[in-house]
Amino acid sequence: MIPRSPRVLISLLLACFLAAGPDVAGATTIGDADFTCVFCGRQFTDKIIWSTNVMDRDAEFRPLAMGLDPLPYLVHACPHCGFTDGRDEAKLSEPERRDIGKFLTDFRQAHGGVRGAGKYEVLANIYMVRKFPAEKIAYAFQQAAWLADDSHDAAAARRYRAATLEYLVKTLENPEIEAKKVPTLTYLVGELNRRLGRFDEALQWFSRVKPDNPRLEELVGQQTARARKKNPEKEKTFR
């Protein structure tokens, strides 16, 4: 989306902060910003994040903020065509426009619009059409799973986690992956398997993790114990 208000830059910067991990001072507050859709060219207004504060993270690394959850406001879906993007611009080729347009039409007909967890599902599929890195696709599906959790849609959350798992494995299979990412992503593959009730697979992946910090070492031990007990629940943990 191309913003018509400079305020949206605040939202985009905060999205980067949340993805990277630093905490932001203050409780979560939101405001309005105007956008022009890069797909259909129509204008709309959406909520953006003014400020937030990540107070904790769970065992799946979901940021847990003070007060209002910022996650629903980090990407913006055009209410006219459904195109969804968390960035300030997107340059689409004609083949991409064709494939994305078909997907958006089918999605809106099936779901009656693009909202909630569906925004991140659409985002993940746009990334797939545009051949973005598997890790980026995985994170979009993971965010969709978190919002599905919030709406108590267990079937959708399971489907999104399975997709997250698929693209994280592809990420780890890429010989060009940064070595520093391997321990955390390997752990996350184990944790997703555990959440999906695939306990043997979870234990296999947890056993492959070579923790590079005390936090990850404790998480591996904690979630390994839960996998051995065949516990698929997601308990909150420290940052």
Coordinates of N, CA and C in Angstrom, one line a residue:
M1 N 0.8 -1.2 0.0 CA 0.0 0.0 0.0 C 0.9 1.2 0.0
I2 N 0.4 2.3 -0.7 CA 1.1 3.5 -0.7 C 0.4 4.5 0.2
P3 N 0.9 5.0 1.3 CA 0.2 5.8 2.2 C 0.1 7.2 1.7
R4 N -1.1 7.8 2.0 CA -1.3 9.3 1.7 C -1.0 10.1 2.9
S5 N -0.6 9.5 4.0 CA -0.3 10.3 5.2 C 1.1 9.8 5.7
P6 N 1.9 10.7 6.1 CA 3.3 10.3 6.6 C 3.2 9.5 7.9
R7 N 2.0 9.6 8.6 CA 1.8 8.9 9.9 C 2.0 7.4 9.7
V8 N 1.7 6.9 8.5 CA 1.8 5.4 8.3 C 3.3 5.0 8.5
L9 N 4.2 5.9 8.3 CA 5.6 5.5 8.5 C 5.9 5.0 9.9
I10 N 5.2 5.5 10.8 CA 5.3 5.1 12.2 C 4.9 3.6 12.3
S11 N 3.8 3.3 11.7 CA 3.3 1.9 11.7 C 4.3 0.9 11.1
L12 N 4.9 1.4 10.0 CA 5.9 0.5 9.3 C 7.1 0.3 10.1
L13 N 7.6 1.4 10.8 CA 8.8 1.2 11.6 C 8.5 0.3 12.8
L14 N 7.3 0.5 13.4 CA 7.0 -0.4 14.5 C 6.9 -1.9 14.1
A15 N 6.3 -2.1 12.9 CA 6.3 -3.5 12.4 C 7.7 -4.1 12.3
C16 N 8.6 -3.3 11.9 CA 10.0 -3.7 11.8 C 10.5 -4.0 13.2
F17 N 10.2 -3.2 14.1 CA 10.7 -3.4 15.5 C 10.2 -4.7 16.1
L18 N 8.9 -4.9 15.8 CA 8.3 -6.1 16.4 C 8.8 -7.4 15.8
A19 N 9.1 -7.3 14.5 CA 9.7 -8.5 13.8 C 11.1 -8.7 14.3
A20 N 11.8 -7.7 14.6 CA 13.2 -7.8 15.0 C 13.4 -8.1 16.4
G21 N 12.4 -7.7 17.3 CA 12.5 -8.1 18.7 C 12.6 -7.0 19.7
P22 N 13.1 -5.7 19.4 CA 13.3 -4.8 20.4 C 12.0 -4.3 21.0
D23 N 11.9 -4.0 22.3 CA 10.7 -3.5 23.0 C 10.6 -2.0 22.6
V24 N 9.3 -1.6 22.6 CA 9.0 -0.2 22.4 C 8.2 0.3 23.6
A25 N 8.6 1.5 24.1 CA 8.1 2.0 25.3 C 6.6 2.4 25.1
G26 N 5.8 2.2 26.2 CA 4.4 2.7 26.2 C 3.4 1.6 25.8
A27 N 2.2 1.8 26.2 CA 1.1 0.9 25.9 C 0.7 1.1 24.4
T28 N 0.0 0.1 23.9 CA -0.4 0.2 22.5 C -1.5 1.2 22.2
T29 N -1.3 2.1 21.3 CA -2.3 3.0 20.9 C -2.4 3.0 19.3
I30 N -3.6 3.3 18.8 CA -3.8 3.3 17.4 C -4.4 4.6 16.9
G31 N -4.3 4.8 15.6 CA -4.9 6.0 14.9 C -5.2 5.7 13.5
D32 N -5.7 6.6 12.8 CA -6.1 6.4 11.4 C -5.0 6.9 10.4
A33 N -5.0 6.2 9.3 CA -4.1 6.7 8.2 C -4.8 6.4 6.9
D34 N -4.5 7.2 5.9 CA -5.0 7.0 4.5 C -4.1 6.3 3.6
F35 N -4.6 5.4 2.8 CA -3.8 4.6 1.9 C -4.3 4.7 0.5
T36 N -3.5 4.4 -0.5 CA -3.8 4.2 -1.9 C -3.4 2.8 -2.2
C37 N -4.3 1.9 -2.6 CA -4.0 0.5 -2.9 C -3.1 0.5 -4.2
V38 N -2.0 -0.2 -4.1 CA -1.1 -0.4 -5.2 C -1.7 -1.4 -6.3
F39 N -2.7 -2.1 -5.9 CA -3.3 -3.1 -6.8 C -4.4 -2.5 -7.6
C40 N -5.4 -1.9 -7.0 CA -6.6 -1.4 -7.7 C -6.6 0.2 -7.8
G41 N -5.7 0.8 -7.0 CA -5.5 2.3 -7.1 C -6.6 3.1 -6.3
R42 N -7.4 2.4 -5.6 CA -8.5 3.1 -4.8 C -7.9 3.5 -3.4
Q43 N -8.6 4.4 -2.9 CA -8.1 5.0 -1.6 C -9.0 4.4 -0.4
F44 N -8.4 4.3 0.7 CA -9.1 3.8 1.9 C -8.4 4.3 3.2
T45 N -9.1 4.2 4.3 CA -8.5 4.6 5.6 C -8.5 3.3 6.4
D46 N -7.4 3.2 7.2 CA -7.2 2.0 8.1 C -6.5 2.4 9.3
K47 N -6.6 1.6 10.3 CA -6.0 1.8 11.6 C -4.5 1.5 11.6
I48 N -3.7 2.3 12.2 CA -2.2 2.0 12.3 C -1.8 2.1 13.8
I49 N -0.7 1.5 14.0 CA -0.1 1.6 15.4 C 0.7 2.9 15.6
W50 N 0.3 3.6 16.7 CA 1.1 4.8 17.0 C 2.2 4.4 18.0
S51 N 1.9 3.5 18.9 CA 2.9 3.1 19.9 C 2.5 1.7 20.5
T52 N 3.5 1.0 20.9 CA 3.2 -0.3 21.6 C 4.4 -0.6 22.5
N53 N 4.2 -1.7 23.2 CA 5.3 -2.1 24.2 C 5.2 -3.7 24.3
V54 N 6.2 -4.3 23.8 CA 6.2 -5.8 23.9 C 6.7 -6.2 25.2
M55 N 5.8 -6.7 26.1 CA 6.1 -7.0 27.5 C 6.7 -8.4 27.6
D56 N 6.3 -9.3 26.7 CA 6.7 -10.7 26.9 C 6.6 -11.4 25.5
R57 N 7.0 -12.7 25.5 CA 6.9 -13.5 24.3 C 6.5 -14.9 24.7
D58 N 5.7 -15.6 23.9 CA 5.4 -16.9 24.3 C 6.4 -17.9 23.7
A59 N 6.1 -19.2 23.8 CA 7.0 -20.2 23.4 C 7.1 -20.3 21.9
E60 N 6.2 -19.6 21.2 CA 6.3 -19.6 19.7 C 6.8 -18.2 19.2
F61 N 7.3 -17.4 20.2 CA 7.9 -16.1 19.9 C 6.9 -15.1 19.5
R62 N 5.6 -15.3 19.9 CA 4.6 -14.2 19.6 C 4.9 -13.1 20.6
P63 N 5.0 -11.8 20.0 CA 5.1 -10.7 20.9 C 3.8 -10.4 21.7
L64 N 3.9 -10.3 23.0 CA 2.7 -10.0 23.8 C 2.9 -8.6 24.3
A65 N 2.0 -7.7 23.9 CA 2.1 -6.3 24.2 C 1.2 -5.9 25.3
M66 N 1.5 -4.7 25.9 CA 0.7 -4.2 27.0 C -0.6 -3.6 26.3
G67 N -1.7 -4.0 26.9 CA -3.0 -3.4 26.4 C -3.4 -4.0 25.1
L68 N -3.8 -3.2 24.2 CA -4.3 -3.6 22.9 C -3.2 -4.4 22.1
D69 N -3.6 -5.5 21.4 CA -2.7 -6.3 20.6 C -2.4 -5.6 19.3
P70 N -1.1 -5.3 19.0 CA -0.8 -4.6 17.7 C -1.0 -5.4 16.5
L71 N -1.0 -6.8 16.6 CA -0.9 -7.6 15.5 C -2.0 -7.4 14.4
P72 N -3.3 -7.1 14.8 CA -4.3 -6.9 13.7 C -4.0 -5.6 12.9
Y73 N -3.1 -4.7 13.4 CA -3.0 -3.4 12.7 C -1.7 -3.3 12.0
L74 N -0.9 -4.3 11.8 CA 0.4 -4.2 11.2 C 0.4 -4.4 9.7
V75 N -0.7 -5.0 9.2 CA -0.9 -5.1 7.7 C -2.2 -4.5 7.4
H76 N -2.4 -4.1 6.1 CA -3.6 -3.3 5.7 C -4.2 -3.9 4.5
A77 N -5.4 -4.3 4.5 CA -6.1 -4.9 3.4 C -7.0 -3.9 2.8
C78 N -6.9 -3.8 1.5 CA -7.8 -2.9 0.7 C -9.2 -3.4 0.8
P79 N -10.2 -2.6 1.3 CA -11.6 -3.1 1.4 C -12.2 -3.2 0.0
H80 N -11.6 -2.7 -1.1 CA -12.2 -2.8 -2.4 C -11.8 -4.0 -3.2
C81 N -10.5 -4.4 -3.1 CA -10.0 -5.5 -3.9 C -9.5 -6.6 -3.0
G82 N -9.1 -6.3 -1.7 CA -8.6 -7.3 -0.8 C -7.1 -7.4 -0.8
F83 N -6.4 -6.6 -1.7 CA -4.9 -6.7 -1.7 C -4.4 -6.3 -0.3
T84 N -3.5 -7.1 0.2 CA -2.9 -6.9 1.5 C -1.4 -6.8 1.5
D85 N -0.9 -5.8 2.2 CA 0.5 -5.6 2.2 C 0.9 -4.8 3.5
G86 N 2.0 -5.2 4.1 CA 2.5 -4.5 5.3 C 3.6 -3.5 5.0
R87 N 3.9 -3.3 3.7 CA 4.9 -2.4 3.3 C 4.4 -1.2 2.7
D88 N 5.2 -0.2 2.3 CA 4.7 1.1 1.8 C 4.6 1.1 0.3
E89 N 5.0 0.0 -0.4 CA 4.8 0.0 -1.8 C 5.1 -1.5 -2.3
A90 N 4.6 -1.8 -3.5 CA 4.8 -3.1 -4.1 C 4.8 -2.9 -5.6
K91 N 5.8 -3.3 -6.3 CA 5.9 -3.2 -7.7 C 5.6 -4.6 -8.3
L92 N 4.4 -4.7 -8.9 CA 4.0 -6.0 -9.4 C 4.1 -6.1 -10.9
S93 N 4.6 -7.3 -11.3 CA 4.7 -7.5 -12.8 C 3.3 -7.9 -13.3
E94 N 3.1 -7.9 -14.6 CA 1.8 -8.3 -15.1 C 1.4 -9.7 -14.8
P95 N 2.3 -10.7 -14.9 CA 1.9 -12.0 -14.4 C 1.6 -12.1 -13.0
E96 N 2.3 -11.3 -12.1 CA 1.9 -11.3 -10.7 C 0.5 -10.7 -10.5
R97 N 0.3 -9.6 -11.2 CA -1.1 -9.0 -11.1 C -2.2 -9.9 -11.5
R98 N -1.9 -10.7 -12.5 CA -2.9 -11.7 -13.0 C -3.2 -12.7 -11.9
D99 N -2.1 -13.3 -11.4 CA -2.3 -14.4 -10.5 C -2.8 -13.9 -9.1
I100 N -2.4 -12.8 -8.7 CA -2.9 -12.2 -7.4 C -4.3 -11.8 -7.6
G101 N -4.7 -11.3 -8.7 CA -6.1 -10.9 -8.9 C -7.0 -12.1 -8.9
K102 N -6.6 -13.2 -9.5 CA -7.4 -14.4 -9.4 C -7.6 -14.9 -8.0
F103 N -6.4 -14.9 -7.3 CA -6.5 -15.4 -5.9 C -7.4 -14.5 -5.1
L104 N -7.3 -13.2 -5.2 CA -8.1 -12.3 -4.4 C -9.6 -12.5 -4.7
T105 N -9.9 -12.7 -6.0 CA -11.3 -12.9 -6.3 C -11.9 -14.2 -5.7
D106 N -11.1 -15.2 -5.8 CA -11.5 -16.5 -5.2 C -11.6 -16.4 -3.7
F107 N -10.6 -15.7 -3.0 CA -10.6 -15.6 -1.6 C -11.8 -14.8 -1.1
R108 N -12.1 -13.7 -1.7 CA -13.2 -12.9 -1.3 C -14.5 -13.6 -1.5
Q109 N -14.7 -14.3 -2.5 CA -15.9 -15.1 -2.7 C -16.1 -16.2 -1.7
A110 N -15.0 -16.8 -1.3 CA -15.0 -17.9 -0.3 C -15.2 -17.4 1.1
H111 N -14.7 -16.2 1.4 CA -14.7 -15.7 2.8 C -15.5 -14.5 3.0
G112 N -16.0 -13.9 2.0 CA -16.8 -12.7 2.1 C -16.0 -11.4 2.4
G113 N -14.7 -11.5 2.2 CA -13.9 -10.3 2.4 C -12.5 -10.8 3.0
V114 N -11.7 -9.8 3.3 CA -10.4 -10.0 3.9 C -10.3 -9.3 5.2
R115 N -10.3 -10.1 6.3 CA -10.3 -9.5 7.6 C -9.6 -10.5 8.6
G116 N -9.2 -10.0 9.8 CA -8.7 -10.9 10.8 C -7.5 -11.7 10.3
A117 N -7.5 -13.0 10.7 CA -6.4 -13.8 10.3 C -6.3 -13.9 8.8
G118 N -7.4 -13.7 8.1 CA -7.4 -13.8 6.6 C -6.4 -12.8 6.0
K119 N -6.2 -11.6 6.6 CA -5.3 -10.6 6.1 C -3.9 -11.2 5.9
Y120 N -3.5 -12.0 6.9 CA -2.1 -12.6 6.9 C -2.1 -13.8 6.0
E121 N -3.2 -14.5 5.8 CA -3.3 -15.6 4.8 C -3.1 -15.0 3.4
V122 N -3.8 -13.9 3.1 CA -3.7 -13.3 1.8 C -2.3 -12.8 1.6
L123 N -1.7 -12.2 2.7 CA -0.3 -11.7 2.6 C 0.6 -12.8 2.2
A124 N 0.5 -13.9 2.9 CA 1.3 -15.1 2.6 C 1.2 -15.6 1.2
N125 N 0.0 -15.6 0.7 CA -0.2 -16.0 -0.7 C 0.3 -15.0 -1.7
I126 N 0.2 -13.7 -1.4 CA 0.8 -12.7 -2.3 C 2.4 -12.9 -2.3
Y127 N 2.9 -13.2 -1.1 CA 4.4 -13.5 -1.1 C 4.7 -14.7 -1.9
M128 N 3.9 -15.7 -1.9 CA 4.1 -16.9 -2.6 C 4.1 -16.6 -4.1
V129 N 3.1 -15.9 -4.6 CA 3.0 -15.5 -6.0 C 4.3 -14.7 -6.4
R130 N 4.7 -13.8 -5.5 CA 5.9 -13.0 -5.8 C 7.2 -13.7 -5.6
K131 N 7.2 -14.9 -5.2 CA 8.4 -15.7 -4.9 C 9.3 -15.1 -3.9
F132 N 8.7 -14.7 -2.8 CA 9.5 -14.1 -1.7 C 10.1 -15.3 -1.0
P133 N 11.1 -15.0 -0.1 CA 11.8 -16.1 0.7 C 10.8 -16.9 1.5
A134 N 11.1 -18.2 1.6 CA 10.2 -19.1 2.4 C 10.1 -18.6 3.8
E135 N 11.1 -18.0 4.4 CA 11.0 -17.5 5.8 C 9.9 -16.4 6.0
K136 N 9.9 -15.5 5.0 CA 8.9 -14.5 5.0 C 7.5 -15.0 4.9
I137 N 7.3 -16.0 4.0 CA 6.0 -16.6 3.9 C 5.6 -17.3 5.2
A138 N 6.6 -18.0 5.8 CA 6.3 -18.7 7.0 C 5.8 -17.8 8.1
Y139 N 6.5 -16.6 8.2 CA 6.1 -15.7 9.3 C 4.7 -15.1 9.1
A140 N 4.3 -14.9 7.8 CA 3.0 -14.4 7.6 C 1.9 -15.5 8.0
F141 N 2.2 -16.7 7.7 CA 1.3 -17.8 8.1 C 1.3 -17.9 9.6
Q142 N 2.4 -17.7 10.2 CA 2.5 -17.8 11.7 C 1.6 -16.7 12.3
Q143 N 1.7 -15.5 11.8 CA 0.9 -14.4 12.3 C -0.6 -14.7 12.1
A144 N -1.0 -15.3 11.0 CA -2.3 -15.8 10.8 C -2.8 -16.8 11.9
A145 N -1.9 -17.7 12.2 CA -2.2 -18.7 13.2 C -2.5 -18.0 14.6
W146 N -1.7 -17.0 14.9 CA -1.9 -16.3 16.2 C -3.2 -15.6 16.2
L147 N -3.7 -15.0 15.1 CA -5.0 -14.3 15.1 C -6.1 -15.3 15.1
A148 N -5.9 -16.5 14.5 CA -6.9 -17.6 14.5 C -7.0 -18.1 16.0
D149 N -5.9 -18.1 16.7 CA -6.0 -18.5 18.1 C -6.9 -17.5 18.9
D150 N -6.7 -16.2 18.6 CA -7.4 -15.2 19.3 C -8.9 -15.3 19.0
S151 N -9.3 -15.8 17.8 CA -10.7 -15.9 17.5 C -11.2 -17.3 17.8
H152 N -10.4 -18.1 18.4 CA -10.8 -19.5 18.8 C -11.2 -20.4 17.6
D153 N -10.5 -20.1 16.5 CA -10.8 -21.0 15.3 C -9.6 -22.0 15.2
A154 N -9.8 -23.1 15.9 CA -8.8 -24.1 16.1 C -8.4 -24.7 14.7
A155 N -9.4 -24.9 13.8 CA -9.1 -25.6 12.6 C -8.2 -24.7 11.7
A156 N -8.6 -23.4 11.7 CA -7.8 -22.4 10.9 C -6.4 -22.3 11.5
A157 N -6.3 -22.2 12.8 CA -5.0 -22.1 13.5 C -4.1 -23.3 13.1
R158 N -4.7 -24.5 13.1 CA -3.9 -25.7 12.8 C -3.5 -25.6 11.3
R159 N -4.3 -25.2 10.4 CA -4.0 -25.1 9.0 C -2.8 -24.1 8.8
Y160 N -2.9 -23.0 9.5 CA -1.9 -22.0 9.3 C -0.5 -22.4 9.9
R161 N -0.6 -23.2 11.0 CA 0.7 -23.7 11.6 C 1.3 -24.7 10.7
A162 N 0.5 -25.5 10.1 CA 1.0 -26.5 9.2 C 1.7 -25.9 8.0
A163 N 1.1 -24.8 7.5 CA 1.7 -24.0 6.4 C 3.0 -23.3 6.9
T164 N 3.0 -22.8 8.1 CA 4.2 -22.2 8.7 C 5.3 -23.2 8.8
L165 N 5.0 -24.4 9.2 CA 5.9 -25.5 9.4 C 6.5 -25.9 8.0
E166 N 5.7 -26.0 7.0 CA 6.2 -26.3 5.7 C 7.2 -25.3 5.2
Y167 N 7.0 -24.0 5.4 CA 7.9 -23.0 4.8 C 9.1 -22.8 5.7
L168 N 9.0 -23.1 7.0 CA 10.2 -23.1 7.8 C 11.2 -24.2 7.5
V169 N 10.6 -25.4 7.2 CA 11.5 -26.5 6.8 C 12.2 -26.1 5.4
K170 N 11.4 -25.5 4.5 CA 12.1 -25.1 3.3 C 13.2 -24.1 3.5
T171 N 12.9 -23.2 4.5 CA 14.0 -22.2 4.9 C 15.2 -22.9 5.4
L172 N 15.1 -23.9 6.2 CA 16.2 -24.6 6.8 C 16.9 -25.5 5.7
E173 N 16.2 -25.9 4.7 CA 16.8 -26.7 3.6 C 17.6 -25.8 2.6
N174 N 17.4 -24.5 2.7 CA 18.1 -23.6 1.8 C 19.6 -23.5 2.3
P175 N 20.5 -23.9 1.4 CA 21.9 -23.9 1.8 C 22.5 -22.5 2.1
E176 N 21.7 -21.5 1.6 CA 22.2 -20.1 1.9 C 21.7 -19.5 3.1
I177 N 21.0 -20.3 4.0 CA 20.4 -19.7 5.2 C 21.6 -19.2 6.1
E178 N 21.3 -18.1 6.8 CA 22.3 -17.6 7.7 C 22.5 -18.5 8.9
A179 N 23.7 -18.9 9.2 CA 24.0 -19.8 10.3 C 23.3 -19.4 11.6
K180 N 23.3 -18.1 11.9 CA 22.8 -17.7 13.2 C 21.3 -17.9 13.3
K181 N 20.6 -18.1 12.2 CA 19.1 -18.4 12.3 C 18.8 -19.8 12.6
V182 N 19.7 -20.7 12.3 CA 19.4 -22.1 12.3 C 19.0 -22.6 13.7
P183 N 19.6 -22.3 14.8 CA 19.1 -22.8 16.1 C 17.7 -22.4 16.4
T184 N 17.4 -21.1 16.3 CA 16.0 -20.7 16.6 C 15.0 -21.3 15.7
L185 N 15.2 -21.3 14.4 CA 14.3 -21.9 13.4 C 14.1 -23.4 13.6
T186 N 15.2 -24.1 14.0 CA 15.1 -25.5 14.2 C 14.2 -25.8 15.5
Y187 N 14.4 -25.0 16.5 CA 13.5 -25.0 17.7 C 12.1 -24.8 17.3
L188 N 11.9 -23.8 16.5 CA 10.5 -23.4 16.1 C 9.8 -24.5 15.3
V189 N 10.5 -25.2 14.5 CA 10.0 -26.3 13.8 C 9.5 -27.4 14.8
G190 N 10.4 -27.6 15.8 CA 10.0 -28.6 16.8 C 8.8 -28.1 17.6
E191 N 8.7 -26.8 17.9 CA 7.6 -26.3 18.7 C 6.3 -26.4 17.9
L192 N 6.3 -26.1 16.6 CA 5.2 -26.2 15.7 C 4.7 -27.6 15.6
N193 N 5.6 -28.6 15.5 CA 5.2 -30.0 15.5 C 4.5 -30.4 16.8
R194 N 5.1 -29.9 17.9 CA 4.5 -30.2 19.2 C 3.0 -29.6 19.3
R195 N 2.9 -28.4 18.8 CA 1.5 -27.7 18.8 C 0.6 -28.5 18.0
L196 N 1.1 -29.1 16.9 CA 0.2 -29.9 16.0 C 0.0 -31.3 16.5
G197 N 0.6 -31.7 17.6 CA 0.4 -33.0 18.1 C 1.3 -34.0 17.5
R198 N 2.3 -33.6 16.8 CA 3.3 -34.5 16.2 C 4.5 -34.6 17.1
F199 N 4.3 -35.4 18.2 CA 5.2 -35.4 19.3 C 6.6 -36.0 18.9
D200 N 6.5 -37.1 18.2 CA 7.8 -37.8 17.8 C 8.6 -36.8 16.9
E201 N 8.0 -36.2 15.9 CA 8.7 -35.2 15.1 C 9.2 -34.0 15.9
A202 N 8.4 -33.6 16.9 CA 8.9 -32.5 17.7 C 10.1 -32.8 18.5
L203 N 10.2 -34.0 19.1 CA 11.3 -34.5 19.8 C 12.6 -34.6 18.9
Q204 N 12.4 -35.0 17.7 CA 13.5 -35.2 16.8 C 14.1 -33.8 16.5
W205 N 13.2 -32.8 16.2 CA 13.7 -31.5 15.9 C 14.3 -30.8 17.1
F206 N 13.7 -31.0 18.3 CA 14.3 -30.4 19.5 C 15.7 -30.9 19.7
S207 N 15.9 -32.2 19.4 CA 17.2 -32.8 19.7 C 18.3 -32.3 18.7
R208 N 17.9 -31.7 17.6 CA 18.8 -31.1 16.7 C 19.3 -29.7 17.0
V209 N 18.6 -29.1 17.9 CA 18.9 -27.7 18.3 C 20.2 -27.6 19.0
K210 N 21.0 -26.7 18.6 CA 22.3 -26.4 19.3 C 22.1 -24.9 19.8
P211 N 21.6 -24.8 21.0 CA 21.3 -23.5 21.6 C 22.5 -22.6 21.6
D212 N 22.2 -21.3 21.2 CA 23.3 -20.3 21.2 C 23.1 -19.3 22.2
N213 N 22.1 -19.5 23.1 CA 21.9 -18.5 24.2 C 21.1 -19.2 25.3
P214 N 21.2 -18.7 26.5 CA 20.5 -19.4 27.6 C 19.0 -19.5 27.5
R215 N 18.4 -18.5 26.9 CA 16.9 -18.5 26.7 C 16.5 -19.6 25.8
L216 N 17.2 -19.8 24.7 CA 16.8 -20.9 23.8 C 17.1 -22.2 24.4
E217 N 18.1 -22.3 25.2 CA 18.4 -23.6 25.9 C 17.3 -24.0 26.8
E218 N 16.8 -23.0 27.6 CA 15.7 -23.2 28.5 C 14.4 -23.6 27.8
L219 N 14.2 -22.9 26.7 CA 13.0 -23.2 25.9 C 13.0 -24.6 25.4
V220 N 14.1 -25.0 24.8 CA 14.2 -26.4 24.3 C 14.0 -27.4 25.4
G221 N 14.6 -27.2 26.5 CA 14.3 -28.2 27.6 C 12.9 -28.2 28.1
Q222 N 12.3 -27.0 28.2 CA 10.9 -26.8 28.6 C 9.9 -27.5 27.7
Q223 N 10.1 -27.2 26.4 CA 9.1 -27.8 25.4 C 9.4 -29.2 25.1
T224 N 10.7 -29.7 25.2 CA 11.0 -31.1 25.1 C 10.2 -31.9 26.1
A225 N 10.2 -31.4 27.4 CA 9.5 -32.1 28.4 C 8.0 -32.2 28.1
R226 N 7.4 -31.1 27.5 CA 6.0 -31.1 27.2 C 5.7 -32.1 26.1
A227 N 6.6 -32.1 25.1 CA 6.4 -33.1 24.0 C 6.5 -34.5 24.5
R228 N 7.4 -34.8 25.4 CA 7.4 -36.2 26.0 C 6.2 -36.5 26.7
K229 N 5.5 -35.5 27.3 CA 4.2 -35.8 28.0 C 3.0 -35.7 27.0
K230 N 3.3 -35.5 25.7 CA 2.3 -35.4 24.7 C 1.3 -34.3 25.0
N231 N 1.9 -33.2 25.4 CA 1.1 -32.0 25.7 C 1.2 -31.0 24.5
P232 N 0.1 -30.7 23.8 CA 0.2 -29.8 22.7 C -0.1 -28.4 23.0
E233 N -0.4 -28.1 24.2 CA -0.8 -26.7 24.6 C 0.4 -25.7 24.5
K234 N 0.0 -24.5 24.3 CA 1.1 -23.4 24.2 C 1.0 -22.6 25.4
E235 N 2.0 -22.8 26.3 CA 2.1 -22.0 27.5 C 3.0 -20.8 27.3
K236 N 2.6 -19.7 28.0 CA 3.3 -18.5 27.9 C 4.7 -18.7 28.7
T237 N 5.7 -18.0 28.1 CA 7.0 -18.0 28.8 C 7.6 -16.6 28.8
F238 N 8.8 -16.6 29.2 CA 9.5 -15.3 29.3 C 10.0 -14.7 27.9
R239 N 10.4 -13.5 27.9 CA 11.0 -12.9 26.7 C 12.3 -13.6 26.4

